[in-house]
Coordinates of N, CA and C in Angstrom, one line a residue:
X1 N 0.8 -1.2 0.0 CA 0.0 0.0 0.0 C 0.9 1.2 0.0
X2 N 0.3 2.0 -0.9 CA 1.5 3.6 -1.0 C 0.3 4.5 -0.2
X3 N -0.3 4.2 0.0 CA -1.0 5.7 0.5 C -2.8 5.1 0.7
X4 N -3.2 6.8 1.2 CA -4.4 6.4 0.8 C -5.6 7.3 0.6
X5 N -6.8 8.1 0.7 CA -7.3 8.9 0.4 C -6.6 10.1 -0.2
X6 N -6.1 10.9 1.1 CA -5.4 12.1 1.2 C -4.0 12.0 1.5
X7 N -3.2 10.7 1.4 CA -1.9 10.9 2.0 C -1.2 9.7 1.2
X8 N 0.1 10.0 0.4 CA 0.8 8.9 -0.4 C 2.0 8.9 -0.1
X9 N 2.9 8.1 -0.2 CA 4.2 7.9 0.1 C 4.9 7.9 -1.6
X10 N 5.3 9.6 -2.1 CA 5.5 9.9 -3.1 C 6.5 8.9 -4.0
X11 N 7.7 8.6 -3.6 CA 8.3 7.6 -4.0 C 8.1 6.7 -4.3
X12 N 7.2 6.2 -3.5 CA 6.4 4.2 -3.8 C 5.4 4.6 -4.7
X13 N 5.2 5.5 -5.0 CA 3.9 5.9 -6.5 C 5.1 6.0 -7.6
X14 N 5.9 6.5 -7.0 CA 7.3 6.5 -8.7 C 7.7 5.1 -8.6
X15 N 7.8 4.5 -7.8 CA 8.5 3.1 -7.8 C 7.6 2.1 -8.6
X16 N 6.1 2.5 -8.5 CA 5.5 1.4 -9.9 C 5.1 2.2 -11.1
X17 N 6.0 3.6 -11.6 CA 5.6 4.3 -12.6 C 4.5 4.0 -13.6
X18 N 3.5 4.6 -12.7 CA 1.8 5.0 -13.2 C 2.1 5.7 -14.6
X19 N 1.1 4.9 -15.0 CA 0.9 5.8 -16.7 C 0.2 7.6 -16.1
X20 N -0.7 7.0 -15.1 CA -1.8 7.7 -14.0 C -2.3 8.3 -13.6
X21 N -2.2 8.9 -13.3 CA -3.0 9.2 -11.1 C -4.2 10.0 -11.4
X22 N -5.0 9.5 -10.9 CA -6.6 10.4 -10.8 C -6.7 11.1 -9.3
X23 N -7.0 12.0 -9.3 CA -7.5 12.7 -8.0 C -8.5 13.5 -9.0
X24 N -9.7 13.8 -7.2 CA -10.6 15.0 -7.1 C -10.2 16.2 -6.9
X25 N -10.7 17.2 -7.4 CA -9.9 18.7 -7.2 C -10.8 18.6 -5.4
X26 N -11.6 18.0 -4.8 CA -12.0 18.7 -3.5 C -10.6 18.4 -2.3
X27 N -10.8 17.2 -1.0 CA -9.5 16.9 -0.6 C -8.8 16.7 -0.9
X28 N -8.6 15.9 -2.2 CA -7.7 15.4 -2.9 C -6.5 16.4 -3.4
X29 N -6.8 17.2 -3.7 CA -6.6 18.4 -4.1 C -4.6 18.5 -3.9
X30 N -4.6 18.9 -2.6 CA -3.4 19.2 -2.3 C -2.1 17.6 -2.3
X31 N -2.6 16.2 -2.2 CA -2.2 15.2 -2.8 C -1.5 15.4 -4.4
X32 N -2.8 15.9 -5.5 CA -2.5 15.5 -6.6 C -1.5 16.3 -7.0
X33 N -1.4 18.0 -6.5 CA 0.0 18.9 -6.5 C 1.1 18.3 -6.1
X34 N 0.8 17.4 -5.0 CA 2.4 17.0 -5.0 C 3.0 16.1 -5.7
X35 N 1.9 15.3 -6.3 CA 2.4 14.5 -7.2 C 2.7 15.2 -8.6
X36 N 1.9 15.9 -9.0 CA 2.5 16.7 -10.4 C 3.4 17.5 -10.1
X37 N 4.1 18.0 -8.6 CA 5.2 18.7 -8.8 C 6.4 17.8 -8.6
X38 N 6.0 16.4 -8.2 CA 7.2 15.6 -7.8 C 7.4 14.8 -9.4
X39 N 6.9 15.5 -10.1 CA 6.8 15.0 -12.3 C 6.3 13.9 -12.2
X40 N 4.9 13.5 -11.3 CA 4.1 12.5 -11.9 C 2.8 12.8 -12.6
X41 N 2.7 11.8 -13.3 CA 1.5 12.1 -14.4 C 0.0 12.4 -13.7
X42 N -0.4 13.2 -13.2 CA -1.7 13.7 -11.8 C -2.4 14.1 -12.7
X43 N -3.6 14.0 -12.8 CA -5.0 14.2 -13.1 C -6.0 14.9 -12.2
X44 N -6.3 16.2 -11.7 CA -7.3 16.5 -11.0 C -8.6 16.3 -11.8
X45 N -9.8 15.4 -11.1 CA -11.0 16.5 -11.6 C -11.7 17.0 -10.9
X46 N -12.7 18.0 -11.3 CA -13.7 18.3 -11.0 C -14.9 17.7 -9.7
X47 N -14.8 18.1 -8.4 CA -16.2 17.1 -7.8 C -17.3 17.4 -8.6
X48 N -17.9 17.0 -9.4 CA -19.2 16.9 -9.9 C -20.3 17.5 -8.8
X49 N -21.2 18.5 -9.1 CA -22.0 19.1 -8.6 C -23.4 18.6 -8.6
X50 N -23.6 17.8 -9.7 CA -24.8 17.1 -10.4 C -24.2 15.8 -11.1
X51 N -25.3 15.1 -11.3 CA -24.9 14.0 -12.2 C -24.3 14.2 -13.4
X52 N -24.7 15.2 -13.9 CA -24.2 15.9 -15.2 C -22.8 15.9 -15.4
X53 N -22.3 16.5 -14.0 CA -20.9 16.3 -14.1 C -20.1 15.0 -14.0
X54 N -21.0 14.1 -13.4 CA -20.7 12.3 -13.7 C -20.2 12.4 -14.9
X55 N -21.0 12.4 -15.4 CA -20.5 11.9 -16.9 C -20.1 12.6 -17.7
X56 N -19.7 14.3 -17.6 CA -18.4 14.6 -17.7 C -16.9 14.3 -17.8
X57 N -17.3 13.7 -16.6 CA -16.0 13.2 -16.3 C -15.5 11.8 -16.5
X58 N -16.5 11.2 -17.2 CA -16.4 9.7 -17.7 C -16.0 10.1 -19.2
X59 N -16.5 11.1 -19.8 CA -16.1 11.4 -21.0 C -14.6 11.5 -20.6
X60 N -14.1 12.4 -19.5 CA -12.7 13.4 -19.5 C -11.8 11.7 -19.2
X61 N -12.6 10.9 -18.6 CA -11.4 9.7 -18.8 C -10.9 8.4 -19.9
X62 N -12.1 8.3 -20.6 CA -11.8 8.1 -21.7 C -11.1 8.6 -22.8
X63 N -11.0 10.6 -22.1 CA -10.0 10.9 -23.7 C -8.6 10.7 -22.8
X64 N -8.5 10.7 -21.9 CA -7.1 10.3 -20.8 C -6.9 9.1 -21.6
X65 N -7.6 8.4 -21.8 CA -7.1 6.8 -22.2 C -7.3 6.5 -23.3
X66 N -7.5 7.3 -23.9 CA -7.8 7.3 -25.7 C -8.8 6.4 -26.1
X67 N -9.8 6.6 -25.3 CA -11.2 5.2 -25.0 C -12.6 6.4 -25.6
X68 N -12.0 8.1 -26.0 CA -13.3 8.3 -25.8 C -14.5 8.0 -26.2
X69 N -14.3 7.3 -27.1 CA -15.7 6.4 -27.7 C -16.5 5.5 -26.7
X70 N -15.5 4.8 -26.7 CA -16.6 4.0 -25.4 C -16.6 4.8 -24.0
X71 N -16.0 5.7 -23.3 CA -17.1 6.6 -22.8 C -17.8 7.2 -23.1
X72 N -18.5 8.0 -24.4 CA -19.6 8.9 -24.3 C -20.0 7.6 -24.7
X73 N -20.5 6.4 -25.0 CA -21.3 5.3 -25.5 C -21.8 5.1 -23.6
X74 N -20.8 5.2 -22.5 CA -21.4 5.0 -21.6 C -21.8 5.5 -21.1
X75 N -21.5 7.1 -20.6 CA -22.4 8.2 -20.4 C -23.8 8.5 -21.0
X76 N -23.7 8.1 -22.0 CA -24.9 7.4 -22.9 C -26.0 6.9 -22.7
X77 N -25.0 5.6 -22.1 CA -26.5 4.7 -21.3 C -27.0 5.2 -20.3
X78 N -25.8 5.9 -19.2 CA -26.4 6.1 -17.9 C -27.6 7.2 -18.4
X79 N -27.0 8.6 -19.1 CA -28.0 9.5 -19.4 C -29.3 8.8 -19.4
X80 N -29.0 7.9 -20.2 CA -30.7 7.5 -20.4 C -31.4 6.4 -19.5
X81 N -30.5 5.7 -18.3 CA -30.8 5.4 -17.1 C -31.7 6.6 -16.1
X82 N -31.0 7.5 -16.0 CA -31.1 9.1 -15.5 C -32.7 9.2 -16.0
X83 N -32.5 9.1 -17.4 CA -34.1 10.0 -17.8 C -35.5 8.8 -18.0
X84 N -34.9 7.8 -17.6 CA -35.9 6.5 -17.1 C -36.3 6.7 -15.7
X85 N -35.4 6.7 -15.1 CA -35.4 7.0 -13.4 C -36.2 8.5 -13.0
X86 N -35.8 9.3 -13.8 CA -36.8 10.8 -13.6 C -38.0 10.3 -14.1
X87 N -38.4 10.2 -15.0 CA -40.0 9.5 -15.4 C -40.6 8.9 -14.2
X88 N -40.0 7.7 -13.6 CA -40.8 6.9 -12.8 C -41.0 7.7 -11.5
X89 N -40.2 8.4 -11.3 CA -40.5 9.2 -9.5 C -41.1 10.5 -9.9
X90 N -42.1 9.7 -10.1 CA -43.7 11.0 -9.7 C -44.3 10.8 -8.6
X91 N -45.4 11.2 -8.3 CA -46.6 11.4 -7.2 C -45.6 11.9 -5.9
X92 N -46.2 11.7 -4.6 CA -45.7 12.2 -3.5 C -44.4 11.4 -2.9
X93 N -43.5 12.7 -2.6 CA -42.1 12.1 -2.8 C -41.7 12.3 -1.1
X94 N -41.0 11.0 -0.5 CA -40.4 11.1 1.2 C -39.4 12.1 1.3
X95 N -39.2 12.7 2.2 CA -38.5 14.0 2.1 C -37.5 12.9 3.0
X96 N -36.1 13.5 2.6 CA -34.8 13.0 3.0 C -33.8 14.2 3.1
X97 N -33.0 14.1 5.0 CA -31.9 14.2 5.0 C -30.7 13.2 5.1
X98 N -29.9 13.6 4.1 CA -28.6 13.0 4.3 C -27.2 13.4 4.7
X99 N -27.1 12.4 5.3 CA -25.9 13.1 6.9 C -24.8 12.4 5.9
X100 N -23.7 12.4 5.5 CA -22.3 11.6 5.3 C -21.5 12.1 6.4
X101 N -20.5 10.8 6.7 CA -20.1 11.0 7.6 C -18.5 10.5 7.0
X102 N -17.7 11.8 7.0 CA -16.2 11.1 6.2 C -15.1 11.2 7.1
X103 N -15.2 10.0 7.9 CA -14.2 9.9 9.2 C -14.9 10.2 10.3
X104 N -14.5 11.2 11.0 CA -15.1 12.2 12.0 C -15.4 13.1 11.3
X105 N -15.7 13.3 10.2 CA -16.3 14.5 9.7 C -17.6 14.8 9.1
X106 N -18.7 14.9 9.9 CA -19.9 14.6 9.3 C -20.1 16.0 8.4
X107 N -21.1 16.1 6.9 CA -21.7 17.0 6.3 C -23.1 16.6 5.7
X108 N -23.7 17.4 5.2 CA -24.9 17.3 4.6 C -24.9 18.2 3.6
X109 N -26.1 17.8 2.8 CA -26.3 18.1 1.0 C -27.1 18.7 0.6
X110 N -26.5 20.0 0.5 CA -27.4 21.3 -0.7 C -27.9 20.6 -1.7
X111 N -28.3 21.5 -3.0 CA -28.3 21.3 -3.9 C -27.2 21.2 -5.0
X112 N -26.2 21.7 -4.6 CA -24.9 21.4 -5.6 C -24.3 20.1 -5.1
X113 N -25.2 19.4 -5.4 CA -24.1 17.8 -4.8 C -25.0 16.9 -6.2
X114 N -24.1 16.0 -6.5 CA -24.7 14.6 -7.1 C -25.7 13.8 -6.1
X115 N -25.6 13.9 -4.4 CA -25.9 13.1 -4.0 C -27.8 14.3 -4.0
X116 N -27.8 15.1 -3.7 CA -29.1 15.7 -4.7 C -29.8 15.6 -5.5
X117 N -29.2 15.0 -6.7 CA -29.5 14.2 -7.6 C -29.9 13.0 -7.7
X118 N -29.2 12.0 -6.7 CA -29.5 10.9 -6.6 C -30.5 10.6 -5.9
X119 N -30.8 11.2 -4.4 CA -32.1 11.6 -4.1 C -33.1 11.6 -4.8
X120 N -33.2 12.7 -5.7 CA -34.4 13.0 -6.4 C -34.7 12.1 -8.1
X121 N -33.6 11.3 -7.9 CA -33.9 9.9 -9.3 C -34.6 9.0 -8.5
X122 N -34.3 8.9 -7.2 CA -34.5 7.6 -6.5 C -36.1 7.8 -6.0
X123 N -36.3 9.0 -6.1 CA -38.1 9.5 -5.9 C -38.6 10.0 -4.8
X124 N -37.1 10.6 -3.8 CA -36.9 11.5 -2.9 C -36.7 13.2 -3.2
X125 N -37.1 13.4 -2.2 CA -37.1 15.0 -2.0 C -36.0 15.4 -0.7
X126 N -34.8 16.2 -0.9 CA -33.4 16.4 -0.4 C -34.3 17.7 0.6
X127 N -34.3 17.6 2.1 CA -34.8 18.7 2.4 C -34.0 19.7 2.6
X128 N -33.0 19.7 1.9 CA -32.0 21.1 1.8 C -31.9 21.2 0.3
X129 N -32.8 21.6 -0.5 CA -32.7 21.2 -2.1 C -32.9 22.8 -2.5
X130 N -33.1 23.4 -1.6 CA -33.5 24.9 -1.7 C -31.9 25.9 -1.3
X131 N -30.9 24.9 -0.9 CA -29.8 25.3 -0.7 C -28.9 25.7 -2.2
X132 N -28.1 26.8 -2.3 CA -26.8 26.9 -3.6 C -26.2 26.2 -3.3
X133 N -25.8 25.6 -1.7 CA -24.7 25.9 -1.3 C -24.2 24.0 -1.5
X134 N -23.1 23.2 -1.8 CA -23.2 22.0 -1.8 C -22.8 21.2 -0.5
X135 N -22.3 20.7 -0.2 CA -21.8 19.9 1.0 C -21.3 21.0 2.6
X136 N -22.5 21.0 3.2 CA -22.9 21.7 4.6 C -22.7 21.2 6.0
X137 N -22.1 21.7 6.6 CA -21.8 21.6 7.8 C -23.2 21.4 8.8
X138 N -23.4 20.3 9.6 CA -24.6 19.8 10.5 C -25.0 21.1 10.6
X139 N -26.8 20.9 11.0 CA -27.4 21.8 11.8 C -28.8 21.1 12.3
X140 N -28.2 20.8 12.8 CA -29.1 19.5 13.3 C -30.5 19.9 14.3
X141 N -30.7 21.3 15.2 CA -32.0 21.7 15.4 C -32.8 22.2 14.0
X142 N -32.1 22.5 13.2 CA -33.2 23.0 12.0 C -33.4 21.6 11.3
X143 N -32.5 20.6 11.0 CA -33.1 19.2 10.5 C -33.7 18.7 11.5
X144 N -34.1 18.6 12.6 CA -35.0 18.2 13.0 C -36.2 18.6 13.2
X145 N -36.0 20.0 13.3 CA -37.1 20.6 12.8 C -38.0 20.1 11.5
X146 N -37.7 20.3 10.8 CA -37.5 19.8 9.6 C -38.4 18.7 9.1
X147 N -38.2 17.4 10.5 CA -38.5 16.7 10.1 C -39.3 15.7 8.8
X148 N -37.9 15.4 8.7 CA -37.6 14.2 7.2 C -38.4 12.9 7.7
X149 N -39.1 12.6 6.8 CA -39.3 11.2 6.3 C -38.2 9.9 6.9
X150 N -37.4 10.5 6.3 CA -35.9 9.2 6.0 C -34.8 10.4 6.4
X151 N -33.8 9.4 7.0 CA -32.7 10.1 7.6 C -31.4 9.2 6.8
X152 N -30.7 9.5 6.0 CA -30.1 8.7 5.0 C -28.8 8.9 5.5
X153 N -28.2 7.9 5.9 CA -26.4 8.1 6.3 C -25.5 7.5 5.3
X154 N -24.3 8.2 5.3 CA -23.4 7.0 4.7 C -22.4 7.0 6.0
X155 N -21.7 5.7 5.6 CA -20.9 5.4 7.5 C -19.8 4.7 6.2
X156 N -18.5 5.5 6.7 CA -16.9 4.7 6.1 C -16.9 3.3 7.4
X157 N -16.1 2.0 6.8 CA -15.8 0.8 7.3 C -14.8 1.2 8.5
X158 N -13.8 2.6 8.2 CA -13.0 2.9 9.3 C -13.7 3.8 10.3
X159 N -14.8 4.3 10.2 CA -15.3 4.7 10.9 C -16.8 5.0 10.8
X160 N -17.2 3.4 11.2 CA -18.5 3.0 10.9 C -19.6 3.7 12.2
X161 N -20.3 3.8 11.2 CA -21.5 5.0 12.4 C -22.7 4.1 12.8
X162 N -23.2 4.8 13.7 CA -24.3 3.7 15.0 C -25.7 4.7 14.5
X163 N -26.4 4.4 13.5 CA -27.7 4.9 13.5 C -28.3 5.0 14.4
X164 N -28.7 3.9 15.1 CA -29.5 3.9 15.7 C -29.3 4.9 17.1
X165 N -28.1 4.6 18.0 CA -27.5 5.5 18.6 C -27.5 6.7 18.6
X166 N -26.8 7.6 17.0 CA -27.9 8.6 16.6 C -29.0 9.5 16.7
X167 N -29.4 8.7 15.8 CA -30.9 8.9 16.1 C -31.5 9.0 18.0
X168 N -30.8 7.8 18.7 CA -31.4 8.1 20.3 C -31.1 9.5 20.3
X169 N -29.6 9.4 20.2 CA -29.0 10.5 21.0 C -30.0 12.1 20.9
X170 N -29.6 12.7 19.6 CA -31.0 13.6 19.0 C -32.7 13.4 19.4
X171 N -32.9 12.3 20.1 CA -34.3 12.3 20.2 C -34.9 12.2 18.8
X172 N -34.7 12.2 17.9 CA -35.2 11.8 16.8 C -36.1 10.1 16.7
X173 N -35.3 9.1 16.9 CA -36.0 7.9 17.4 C -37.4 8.1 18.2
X174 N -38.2 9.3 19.2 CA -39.3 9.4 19.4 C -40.3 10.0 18.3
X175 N -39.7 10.3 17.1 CA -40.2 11.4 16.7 C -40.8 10.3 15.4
X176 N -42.2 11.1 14.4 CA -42.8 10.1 13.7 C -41.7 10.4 12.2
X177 N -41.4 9.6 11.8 CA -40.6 9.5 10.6 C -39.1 9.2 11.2
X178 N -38.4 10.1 10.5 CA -36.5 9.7 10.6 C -36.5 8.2 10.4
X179 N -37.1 7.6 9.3 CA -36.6 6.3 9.3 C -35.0 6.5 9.3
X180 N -34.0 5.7 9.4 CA -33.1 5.6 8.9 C -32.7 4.3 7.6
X181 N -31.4 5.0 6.8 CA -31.0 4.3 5.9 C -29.7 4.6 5.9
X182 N -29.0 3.5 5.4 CA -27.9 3.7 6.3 C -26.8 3.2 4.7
X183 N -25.9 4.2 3.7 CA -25.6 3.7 2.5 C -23.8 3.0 3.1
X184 N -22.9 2.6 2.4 CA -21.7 2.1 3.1 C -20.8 2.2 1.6
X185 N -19.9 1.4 1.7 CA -18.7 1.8 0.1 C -19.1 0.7 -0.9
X186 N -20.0 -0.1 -0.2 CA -20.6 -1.3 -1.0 C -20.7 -0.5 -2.5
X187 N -20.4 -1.6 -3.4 CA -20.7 -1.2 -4.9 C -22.0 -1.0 -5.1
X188 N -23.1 -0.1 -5.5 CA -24.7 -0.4 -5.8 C -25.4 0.6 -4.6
X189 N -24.2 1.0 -3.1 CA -25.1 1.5 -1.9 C -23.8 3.1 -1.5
X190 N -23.4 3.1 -2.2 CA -22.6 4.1 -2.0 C -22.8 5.6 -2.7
X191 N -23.4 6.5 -1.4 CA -23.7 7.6 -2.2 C -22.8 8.7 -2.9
X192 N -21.6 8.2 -1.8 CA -20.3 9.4 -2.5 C -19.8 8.4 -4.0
X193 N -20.2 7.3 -4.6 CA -19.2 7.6 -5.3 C -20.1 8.4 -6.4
X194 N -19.4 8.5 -7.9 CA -19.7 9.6 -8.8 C -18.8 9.0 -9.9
X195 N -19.1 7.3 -9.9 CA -18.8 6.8 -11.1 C -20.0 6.3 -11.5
X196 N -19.6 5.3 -12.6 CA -20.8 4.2 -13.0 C -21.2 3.7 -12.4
X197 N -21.1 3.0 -11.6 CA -22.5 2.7 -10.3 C -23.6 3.1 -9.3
X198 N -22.9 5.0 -10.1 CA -24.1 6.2 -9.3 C -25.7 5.8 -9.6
X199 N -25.6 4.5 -11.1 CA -27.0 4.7 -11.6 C -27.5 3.4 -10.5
X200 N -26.7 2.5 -10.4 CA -27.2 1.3 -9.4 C -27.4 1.7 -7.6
X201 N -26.7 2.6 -7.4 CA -27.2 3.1 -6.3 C -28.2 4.2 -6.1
X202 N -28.9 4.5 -7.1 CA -29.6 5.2 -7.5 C -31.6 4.3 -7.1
X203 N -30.9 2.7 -8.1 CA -31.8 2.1 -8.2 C -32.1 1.6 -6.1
X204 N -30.9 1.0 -5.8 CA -30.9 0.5 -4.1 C -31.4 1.8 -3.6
X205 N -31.2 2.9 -3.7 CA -32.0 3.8 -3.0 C -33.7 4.0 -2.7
X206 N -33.9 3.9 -4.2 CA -35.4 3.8 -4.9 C -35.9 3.0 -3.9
X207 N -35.5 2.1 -4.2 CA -36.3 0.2 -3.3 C -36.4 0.8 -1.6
X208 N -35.1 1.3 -1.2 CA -35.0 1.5 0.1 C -36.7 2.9 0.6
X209 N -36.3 3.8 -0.3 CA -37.8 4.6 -0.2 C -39.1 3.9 -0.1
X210 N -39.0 3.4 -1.5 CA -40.5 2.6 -1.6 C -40.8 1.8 -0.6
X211 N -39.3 1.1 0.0 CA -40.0 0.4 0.9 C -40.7 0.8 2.4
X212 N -39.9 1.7 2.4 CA -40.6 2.3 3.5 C -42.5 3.4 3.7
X213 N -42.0 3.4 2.5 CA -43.4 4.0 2.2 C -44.7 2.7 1.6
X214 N -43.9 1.7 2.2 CA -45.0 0.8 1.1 C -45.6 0.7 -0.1
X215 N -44.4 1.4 -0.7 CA -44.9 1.2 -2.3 C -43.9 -0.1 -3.1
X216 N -45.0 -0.3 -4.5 CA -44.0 -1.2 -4.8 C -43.3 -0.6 -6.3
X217 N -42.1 -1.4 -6.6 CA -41.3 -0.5 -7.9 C -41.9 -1.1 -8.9

């Protein structure tokens, strides 16, 4: 192992001379500078604000790899996964907060997030959707206020979160709704990622709503 999210052991990334390196312009950020100033081949992109920018950036890796073809062929599909998935989530939609939690660092989702997006394919309503602003620091008397339907977590494996606990702790667990849902790095259940599988965890979301609402897909 040379590294890991935010921290690499610059030498042991030249020692298996990467054609490579992908990073996010968000944390990543200051990582991928030191690899392009230490003359490795670094790639920032863009955090995608919307799904839109998903597949942006599936284009932008394809022409990295001289594949562009078969990326827009798969931006392609998803687009039109995207505009299948908007069709079906009509009528009355569960209002959702989503807490991510990255390490000890919990935030929640404006409207400039993908994970806004995903919400609202899945046939949810983001109750911060009225925000510019994208990934928000807790405020946890006004989301409870608020009171959501669904209380949507993502919990990292190194630092796996206690819903239920949660929820006690906030008094939320008395209150009628806050179901919880709880997404993890699983392929299909992961809301931060913002590859190809944004459309499958799009669909596990879906199921996870309806189910709670007793509908069927």
């Amino acid at each position: 192992m040379v590294g890991d999210y935010v921290h690499a052991d610059i030498e042991a990334l030249r020692a298996l001379e990467p054609d490579l390196l992908l990073f996010t312009s968000g944390v990543q950020l200051p990582l991928a500078r030191r690899c392009a100033a230490a003359g490795l081949p670094a790639y920032a992109f863009p955090v995608p604000a919307s799904r839109f920018g998903i597949l942006e950036n599936i284009v932008t890796v394809g022409a990295l790899l001289g594949e562009v073809g078969a990326a827009r062929s798969l931006a392609g599909q998803m687009e039109a996964q995207f505009a299948r998935m908007a069709g079906r989530a009509g009528g009355a939609r569960p209002r959702v907060y989503a807490e991510l939690w990255f390490g000890r660092h919990p935030r929640t989702t404006g409207a400039r997030t993908h994970i806004h997006d995903l919400i609202e394919l899945a046939g949810g309503e983001n109750i911060w959707g009225a925000s510019p602003q994208g990934y928000l620091p807790l405020d946890l008397p006004a989301a409870g206020a608020a009171r959501p339907d669904v209380v949507l977590f993502f919990s990292e494996p190194e630092f796996p979160i206690d819903d239920q606990r949660l929820l006690a702790v906030r008094g939320w667990d008395a209150l009628p709704g806050f179901r919880p849902v709880v997404s993890t790095v699983a392929r299909g259940r992961n809301l931060i990622h913002d590859g190809p599988s944004y459309a499958e965890t799009a669909r596990w979301l879906a199921g996870e709503l309806a189910a709670g609402a007793g509908l069927d897909l």
